[in-house]
Short mmCIF file of C-alpha atoms in Angstrom, two decimals:
data_model
loop_
_atom_site.label_atom_id
_atom_site.label_comp_id
_atom_site.label_asym_id
_atom_site.label_seq_id
_atom_site.Cartn_x
_atom_site.Cartn_y
_atom_site.Cartn_z
CA UNK A 1 136.01 -127.17 178.59
CA UNK A 2 132.65 -125.53 179.23
CA UNK A 3 131.35 -122.85 177.03
CA UNK A 4 132.20 -119.26 177.52
CA UNK A 5 129.31 -117.00 179.08
CA UNK A 6 127.86 -114.08 177.22
CA UNK A 7 125.31 -111.44 177.87
CA UNK A 8 122.58 -110.15 175.54
CA UNK A 9 121.20 -106.64 174.89
CA UNK A 10 117.93 -106.02 173.26
CA UNK A 11 114.53 -107.74 173.05
CA UNK A 12 113.31 -110.20 170.22
CA UNK A 13 116.86 -110.81 169.10
CA UNK A 14 117.01 -113.18 166.04
CA UNK A 15 117.10 -116.75 167.08
CA UNK A 16 119.60 -117.61 164.31
CA UNK A 17 122.02 -114.94 165.59
CA UNK A 18 121.62 -116.11 169.13
CA UNK A 19 122.48 -119.71 167.95
CA UNK A 20 125.56 -118.27 166.15
CA UNK A 21 126.71 -116.69 169.40
CA UNK A 22 126.04 -119.92 171.42
CA UNK A 23 128.30 -121.68 168.86
CA UNK A 24 131.14 -119.08 169.06
CA UNK A 25 131.15 -119.25 172.86
CA UNK A 26 131.36 -123.06 172.63
CA UNK A 27 134.95 -122.82 170.99
CA UNK A 28 137.92 -124.05 173.07
CA UNK A 29 139.44 -120.66 172.70
CA UNK A 30 136.48 -118.53 173.72
CA UNK A 31 136.78 -116.61 176.89
CA UNK A 32 133.70 -114.45 176.96
CA UNK A 33 131.04 -112.82 174.74
CA UNK A 34 128.42 -110.21 174.29
CA UNK A 35 125.56 -109.77 171.84
CA UNK A 36 124.42 -106.31 171.00
CA UNK A 37 120.83 -105.11 170.37
CA UNK A 38 121.43 -104.62 166.65
CA UNK A 39 122.24 -108.30 166.22
CA UNK A 40 121.52 -110.32 163.15
CA UNK A 41 123.06 -113.23 161.28
CA UNK A 42 126.57 -113.06 159.86
CA UNK A 43 129.08 -115.47 158.75
CA UNK A 44 130.43 -117.35 161.86
CA UNK A 45 129.93 -114.63 164.45
CA UNK A 46 126.73 -112.76 164.16
CA UNK A 47 126.67 -109.04 163.32
CA UNK A 48 126.45 -107.25 166.63
CA UNK A 49 128.67 -110.21 168.25
CA UNK A 50 131.62 -109.45 170.68
CA UNK A 51 133.89 -112.43 171.31
CA UNK A 52 137.02 -112.43 173.47
CA UNK A 53 139.40 -115.28 172.74
CA UNK A 54 142.69 -116.65 174.20
CA UNK A 55 145.70 -116.23 172.01
CA UNK A 56 143.73 -116.67 168.84
CA UNK A 57 142.14 -114.47 166.06
CA UNK A 58 139.17 -115.65 163.94
CA UNK A 59 139.15 -114.06 160.52
CA UNK A 60 135.36 -114.33 160.17
CA UNK A 61 134.73 -112.95 163.70
CA UNK A 62 136.53 -109.82 162.44
CA UNK A 63 134.47 -109.86 159.10
CA UNK A 64 134.81 -109.51 155.47
CA UNK A 65 134.86 -105.74 155.43
CA UNK A 66 137.88 -105.38 157.72
CA UNK A 67 137.89 -102.17 159.81
CA UNK A 68 134.66 -100.89 158.38
CA UNK A 69 134.21 -97.46 159.96
CA UNK A 70 131.90 -94.43 160.38
CA UNK A 71 133.45 -90.94 160.12
CA UNK A 72 131.72 -87.52 160.77
CA UNK A 73 133.15 -84.11 159.88
CA UNK A 74 131.42 -80.97 161.44
CA UNK A 75 131.77 -78.16 158.80
CA UNK A 76 131.94 -74.43 159.25
CA UNK A 77 129.01 -74.11 156.76
CA UNK A 78 126.11 -72.56 158.75
CA UNK A 79 122.88 -74.74 158.26
CA UNK A 80 120.69 -71.60 157.85
CA UNK A 81 119.60 -71.16 154.37
CA UNK A 82 120.61 -74.77 153.68
CA UNK A 83 118.14 -75.08 150.66
CA UNK A 84 120.17 -72.54 148.62
CA UNK A 85 123.28 -74.72 149.15
CA UNK A 86 121.70 -77.97 148.12
CA UNK A 87 122.94 -77.91 144.53
CA UNK A 88 126.51 -77.35 145.67
CA UNK A 89 126.22 -80.06 148.24
CA UNK A 90 124.95 -82.43 145.59
CA UNK A 91 127.67 -81.52 143.19
CA UNK A 92 130.45 -82.13 145.91
CA UNK A 93 129.19 -85.63 146.62
CA UNK A 94 128.83 -86.70 143.01
CA UNK A 95 132.19 -85.20 142.19
CA UNK A 96 134.16 -86.50 145.15
CA UNK A 97 132.73 -90.01 146.00
CA UNK A 98 132.50 -93.32 144.16
CA UNK A 99 130.15 -96.25 144.94
CA UNK A 100 129.74 -99.61 143.40
CA UNK A 101 131.53 -102.90 142.98
CA UNK A 102 135.08 -102.20 141.58
CA UNK A 103 134.54 -98.38 141.88
CA UNK A 104 137.67 -96.24 141.71
CA UNK A 105 138.98 -92.91 140.65
CA UNK A 106 140.47 -92.36 137.16
CA UNK A 107 142.89 -89.82 138.77
CA UNK A 108 144.24 -91.95 141.72
CA UNK A 109 144.20 -90.21 145.16
CA UNK A 110 147.31 -90.26 147.15
CA UNK A 111 147.72 -91.03 150.76
CA UNK A 112 150.65 -92.07 153.03
CA UNK A 113 148.92 -95.35 153.76
CA UNK A 114 150.23 -96.66 150.42
CA UNK A 115 153.78 -96.19 151.68
CA UNK A 116 153.16 -98.71 154.59
CA UNK A 117 154.44 -102.23 154.44
CA UNK A 118 152.14 -103.94 152.03
CA UNK A 119 154.51 -106.95 151.70
CA UNK A 120 153.65 -108.29 155.23
CA UNK A 121 150.92 -110.62 153.62
CA UNK A 122 150.96 -112.27 150.31
CA UNK A 123 147.41 -110.82 149.78
CA UNK A 124 147.98 -107.28 150.42
CA UNK A 125 151.26 -107.49 148.29
CA UNK A 126 149.29 -108.70 145.42
CA UNK A 127 146.35 -106.30 145.76
CA UNK A 128 148.36 -103.13 146.54
CA UNK A 129 147.97 -101.59 143.08
CA UNK A 130 144.20 -102.22 143.08
CA UNK A 131 143.78 -100.80 146.65
CA UNK A 132 145.65 -97.69 145.39
CA UNK A 133 143.16 -97.06 142.56
CA UNK A 134 140.12 -97.36 145.09
CA UNK A 135 141.41 -94.99 147.60
CA UNK A 136 138.61 -92.73 148.59
CA UNK A 137 135.85 -94.99 147.28
CA UNK A 138 133.06 -96.73 149.24
CA UNK A 139 132.04 -99.86 147.40
CA UNK A 140 128.42 -100.89 147.93
CA UNK A 141 126.02 -102.56 150.40
CA UNK A 142 125.13 -100.41 153.38
CA UNK A 143 127.94 -97.92 152.67
CA UNK A 144 126.97 -94.28 152.33
CA UNK A 145 128.23 -90.63 152.20
CA UNK A 146 125.69 -88.02 153.19
CA UNK A 147 125.15 -84.41 154.60
CA UNK A 148 122.97 -83.79 157.48
CA UNK A 149 122.01 -81.51 160.31
CA UNK A 150 123.97 -82.26 163.44
CA UNK A 151 122.32 -81.12 166.80
CA UNK A 152 125.03 -80.98 169.56
CA UNK A 153 123.82 -81.24 173.19
CA UNK A 154 127.02 -80.43 175.08
CA UNK A 155 130.67 -79.69 174.75
CA UNK A 156 131.75 -83.20 174.28
CA UNK A 157 132.66 -82.45 170.69
CA UNK A 158 134.73 -79.30 171.55
CA UNK A 159 131.94 -77.21 169.98
CA UNK A 160 129.32 -74.99 171.65
CA UNK A 161 125.90 -76.69 171.76
CA UNK A 162 123.86 -75.91 168.71
CA UNK A 163 123.07 -76.86 165.06
CA UNK A 164 125.82 -77.55 162.52
CA UNK A 165 126.10 -78.99 159.11
CA UNK A 166 128.15 -82.16 159.13
CA UNK A 167 129.33 -84.90 156.56
CA UNK A 168 129.00 -88.52 157.52
CA UNK A 169 130.54 -91.66 155.81
CA UNK A 170 130.32 -95.43 156.42
CA UNK A 171 132.67 -97.76 154.55
CA UNK A 172 135.63 -100.01 155.03
CA UNK A 173 138.65 -101.59 153.27
CA UNK A 174 136.98 -102.62 150.02
CA UNK A 175 137.77 -105.80 148.06
CA UNK A 176 141.22 -105.81 149.57
CA UNK A 177 139.95 -106.35 152.98
CA UNK A 178 137.41 -108.99 151.81
CA UNK A 179 140.31 -110.88 149.97
CA UNK A 180 142.34 -110.78 153.29
CA UNK A 181 139.40 -112.33 155.15
CA UNK A 182 138.81 -114.96 152.57
CA UNK A 183 142.44 -116.10 152.39
CA UNK A 184 143.15 -116.40 156.05
CA UNK A 185 139.63 -117.97 156.70
CA UNK A 186 140.42 -120.69 154.30
CA UNK A 187 143.84 -121.13 155.89
CA UNK A 188 142.25 -121.39 159.24
CA UNK A 189 139.68 -124.01 158.10
CA UNK A 190 142.56 -126.02 156.65
CA UNK A 191 144.34 -125.88 159.95
CA UNK A 192 141.20 -127.03 161.76
CA UNK A 193 139.70 -129.74 159.51
CA UNK A 194 137.74 -131.50 162.39
CA UNK A 195 135.66 -128.54 163.28
CA UNK A 196 131.96 -129.38 163.06
CA UNK A 197 130.23 -127.79 160.05
CA UNK A 198 128.34 -125.18 162.11
CA UNK A 199 131.61 -123.94 163.38
CA UNK A 200 133.47 -123.87 160.16
CA UNK A 201 133.42 -120.04 159.72
CA UNK A 202 134.68 -119.72 163.24
CA UNK A 203 138.08 -121.41 162.41
CA UNK A 204 140.95 -119.54 164.17
CA UNK A 205 144.54 -118.73 163.73
CA UNK A 206 146.86 -119.17 166.69
CA UNK A 207 148.44 -115.73 167.63
CA UNK A 208 151.77 -117.47 168.47
CA UNK A 209 152.15 -118.81 164.94
CA UNK A 210 153.46 -117.07 161.72
CA UNK A 211 150.08 -117.35 160.09
CA UNK A 212 148.38 -115.63 163.10
CA UNK A 213 150.98 -112.81 163.13
CA UNK A 214 150.67 -112.43 159.23
CA UNK A 215 146.84 -112.09 159.51
CA UNK A 216 147.15 -109.65 162.41
CA UNK A 217 149.55 -107.57 160.29
CA UNK A 218 147.21 -107.56 157.37
CA UNK A 219 144.15 -106.67 159.59
CA UNK A 220 146.11 -103.70 160.96
CA UNK A 221 147.03 -102.45 157.61
CA UNK A 222 143.37 -102.76 156.38
CA UNK A 223 142.52 -100.64 159.38
CA UNK A 224 144.88 -97.98 158.20
CA UNK A 225 143.50 -98.31 154.75
CA UNK A 226 139.93 -98.05 155.70
CA UNK A 227 140.75 -94.90 157.64
CA UNK A 228 142.53 -93.46 154.60
CA UNK A 229 139.51 -94.09 152.52
CA UNK A 230 137.40 -91.91 154.77
CA UNK A 231 140.07 -89.24 155.13
CA UNK A 232 140.24 -88.93 151.38
CA UNK A 233 136.50 -88.50 151.14
CA UNK A 234 136.21 -85.91 153.85
CA UNK A 235 139.27 -83.94 152.63
CA UNK A 236 138.12 -83.75 148.97
CA UNK A 237 134.56 -82.92 149.82
CA UNK A 238 135.57 -80.13 152.20
CA UNK A 239 138.11 -78.74 149.66
CA UNK A 240 135.49 -78.88 146.91
CA UNK A 241 133.17 -76.79 149.22
CA UNK A 242 136.02 -74.56 150.37
CA UNK A 243 135.07 -75.14 153.95
CA UNK A 244 137.08 -75.94 157.16
CA UNK A 245 136.44 -78.95 159.48
CA UNK A 246 135.50 -77.68 162.90
CA UNK A 247 135.56 -81.23 164.44
CA UNK A 248 135.79 -84.84 163.37
CA UNK A 249 134.90 -88.09 165.03
CA UNK A 250 135.24 -91.63 163.82
CA UNK A 251 135.04 -95.21 165.13
CA UNK A 252 135.41 -98.62 163.58
CA UNK A 253 134.00 -102.13 163.86
CA UNK A 254 134.87 -105.43 162.15
CA UNK A 255 138.28 -105.63 163.93
CA UNK A 256 140.07 -107.42 166.74
CA UNK A 257 141.85 -105.68 169.60
CA UNK A 258 144.36 -106.87 172.26
CA UNK A 259 142.75 -105.89 175.53
CA UNK A 260 142.70 -106.76 179.18
CA UNK A 261 139.26 -107.59 180.79
CA UNK A 262 138.06 -109.28 184.07
CA UNK A 263 136.80 -112.72 183.22
CA UNK A 264 135.71 -115.32 185.75
CA UNK A 265 137.06 -113.06 188.59
CA UNK A 266 140.58 -112.93 186.96
CA UNK A 267 142.25 -110.19 184.84
CA UNK A 268 143.04 -111.64 181.51
CA UNK A 269 144.79 -110.55 178.27
CA UNK A 270 142.38 -111.46 175.46
CA UNK A 271 141.67 -110.76 171.71
CA UNK A 272 138.32 -108.88 171.50
CA UNK A 273 136.52 -109.26 168.24
CA UNK A 274 133.77 -106.76 167.65
CA UNK A 275 131.90 -107.85 164.41
CA UNK A 276 129.33 -105.02 163.74
CA UNK A 277 129.94 -103.77 167.37
CA UNK A 278 131.62 -100.44 168.16
CA UNK A 279 134.14 -99.82 171.00
CA UNK A 280 132.45 -97.91 173.90
CA UNK A 281 135.09 -97.39 176.46
CA UNK A 282 134.42 -94.91 179.25
CA UNK A 283 134.42 -91.40 177.75
CA UNK A 284 135.20 -92.73 174.24
CA UNK A 285 133.27 -90.95 171.40
CA UNK A 286 131.50 -93.04 168.78
CA UNK A 287 129.01 -92.82 165.97
CA UNK A 288 125.86 -95.21 165.70
CA UNK A 289 123.89 -94.61 162.37
CA UNK A 290 120.28 -95.51 161.93
CA UNK A 291 118.94 -95.71 158.38
CA UNK A 292 118.55 -93.36 155.46
CA UNK A 293 115.24 -92.04 157.08
CA UNK A 294 116.11 -92.08 160.84
CA UNK A 295 118.77 -90.39 162.91
CA UNK A 296 122.34 -91.19 163.74
CA UNK A 297 123.67 -90.58 167.19
CA UNK A 298 127.09 -89.38 168.41
CA UNK A 299 127.59 -91.09 171.75
CA UNK A 300 129.98 -91.26 174.70
CA UNK A 301 130.95 -94.68 175.88
CA UNK A 302 130.12 -95.63 179.51
CA UNK A 303 132.97 -98.38 179.66
CA UNK A 304 130.56 -101.27 180.67
CA UNK A 305 132.50 -104.25 181.87
CA UNK A 306 129.59 -106.61 181.00
CA UNK A 307 129.80 -105.70 177.24
CA UNK A 308 133.59 -105.58 177.28
CA UNK A 309 133.42 -101.83 176.45
CA UNK A 310 131.32 -102.45 173.33
CA UNK A 311 128.04 -101.07 172.01
CA UNK A 312 125.81 -101.53 168.89
CA UNK A 313 127.21 -100.30 165.58
CA UNK A 314 123.91 -99.21 163.99
CA UNK A 315 120.30 -100.08 163.74
CA UNK A 316 120.74 -103.82 162.62
CA UNK A 317 118.84 -105.40 159.86
CA UNK A 318 115.61 -107.26 160.23
CA UNK A 319 115.35 -108.41 156.59
CA UNK A 320 117.83 -109.94 154.10
CA UNK A 321 118.97 -108.17 151.04
CA UNK A 322 117.26 -110.87 148.89
CA UNK A 323 113.94 -110.60 150.66
CA UNK A 324 114.05 -106.73 150.56
CA UNK A 325 114.45 -106.91 146.72
CA UNK A 326 111.42 -109.11 146.57
CA UNK A 327 109.46 -107.09 148.87
CA UNK A 328 109.87 -103.34 148.31
CA UNK A 329 109.56 -100.83 145.36
CA UNK A 330 110.84 -97.26 145.32
CA UNK A 331 107.20 -95.64 145.29
CA UNK A 332 106.78 -97.25 148.75
CA UNK A 333 109.87 -95.45 149.99
CA UNK A 334 109.70 -92.04 148.33
CA UNK A 335 106.87 -90.65 150.44
CA UNK A 336 108.68 -91.59 153.68
CA UNK A 337 111.88 -89.99 152.53
CA UNK A 338 110.02 -86.78 151.32
CA UNK A 339 108.23 -86.61 154.78
CA UNK A 340 111.52 -86.92 156.51
CA UNK A 341 113.19 -84.19 154.45
CA UNK A 342 115.64 -86.75 152.76
CA UNK A 343 116.95 -86.19 149.32
CA UNK A 344 118.33 -89.36 147.95
CA UNK A 345 120.85 -89.32 145.14
CA UNK A 346 121.45 -93.01 144.84
CA UNK A 347 120.75 -96.32 146.76
CA UNK A 348 119.81 -100.00 146.47
CA UNK A 349 116.29 -101.07 147.27
CA UNK A 350 117.94 -103.50 149.71
CA UNK A 351 118.87 -100.57 151.91
CA UNK A 352 115.41 -98.93 152.40
CA UNK A 353 114.49 -97.90 155.92
CA UNK A 354 112.03 -100.78 156.52
CA UNK A 355 114.80 -103.42 156.54
CA UNK A 356 116.32 -101.98 159.65
CA UNK A 357 115.33 -101.92 163.22
CA UNK A 358 114.16 -98.72 164.85
CA UNK A 359 117.38 -96.81 165.98
CA UNK A 360 115.72 -95.20 168.88
CA UNK A 361 114.61 -98.69 170.14
CA UNK A 362 118.03 -99.92 169.82
CA UNK A 363 119.59 -96.87 171.64
CA UNK A 364 117.07 -97.36 174.51
CA UNK A 365 118.12 -100.99 174.81
CA UNK A 366 121.64 -100.04 175.47
CA UNK A 367 121.38 -97.09 177.85
CA UNK A 368 123.92 -98.67 180.19
CA UNK A 369 126.43 -98.75 177.31
CA UNK A 370 126.29 -95.34 175.70
CA UNK A 371 125.11 -91.80 176.33
CA UNK A 372 124.10 -89.76 173.32
CA UNK A 373 125.71 -86.27 173.00
CA UNK A 374 124.56 -85.32 169.53
CA UNK A 375 121.91 -86.31 167.03
CA UNK A 376 122.40 -86.26 163.10
#
């Protein structure tokens, strides 16, 4: 069987990410692909990779942080005299969020997601109690919770054009999602022992089997759990501030969807993996963050058939975490943040703005995929 075709967006894409996409499209189950302008190397499928498969799901093409997502709440707190409110905003963030490996709340937060069926997978059954303690926390890496000024251009968000104060968060399904990925990827590798080494992390599960359906159920649960984490963050911060939410938007990546697309001139039902790529169907609102010193954009999808209704999920890294730690020191960053009006409460040096592509360049390279409607 010949390799599936895919289209690229963006210039000067990382050669290693392209090689990973080539490999993914060589799989016998691959139907079609797409590579977004924020692409960089990941496990198996590159970050920014979109892959449609036939009756199969690939745990590492979904990713380790299953259903990682971005959520924005527009608050009824006028941005005028924002400087006077900074101490209260800082207090709310520090009181109502948690970051870091194993982070959790002493007084556990409650959400209906914990009443879902956690016995569908041996992994989620084993980790339900731990997941409960971590509700409303964000973990580490590139995850964040922040306030910012939202400039709305039109009425897409159901609000008049103008400036608003908004809360933005980015995180996923914590260690439970990572354990789900690890367990089912090992199982998939066991089921495909003859895969070449460079395809090892692209081992798949047949959707017609018990294993495939079990992973699918666990993935769906992690989607609900990741959404609950964001819901708790936004609910508790808004309550802490005593404000109402005027509008909210969220979208997720690192997931697989059952969709119908035109492939090779035929309409086919496929499993679409979006690893570090966000859904961008026609009229669908999404959020595409930059870095801690650059804007985030709220966008409306254009429903591009060529990208299988997908777009970039962010700016995309240009440097590994290890290299960033070896290269940068905080004095190099502090002036930039000050010039941009950014007050940083906490972050790792591996997340400084210099390790990311320019978000405006990324946005310009996907004009046929999304249309910005607001700038954060």
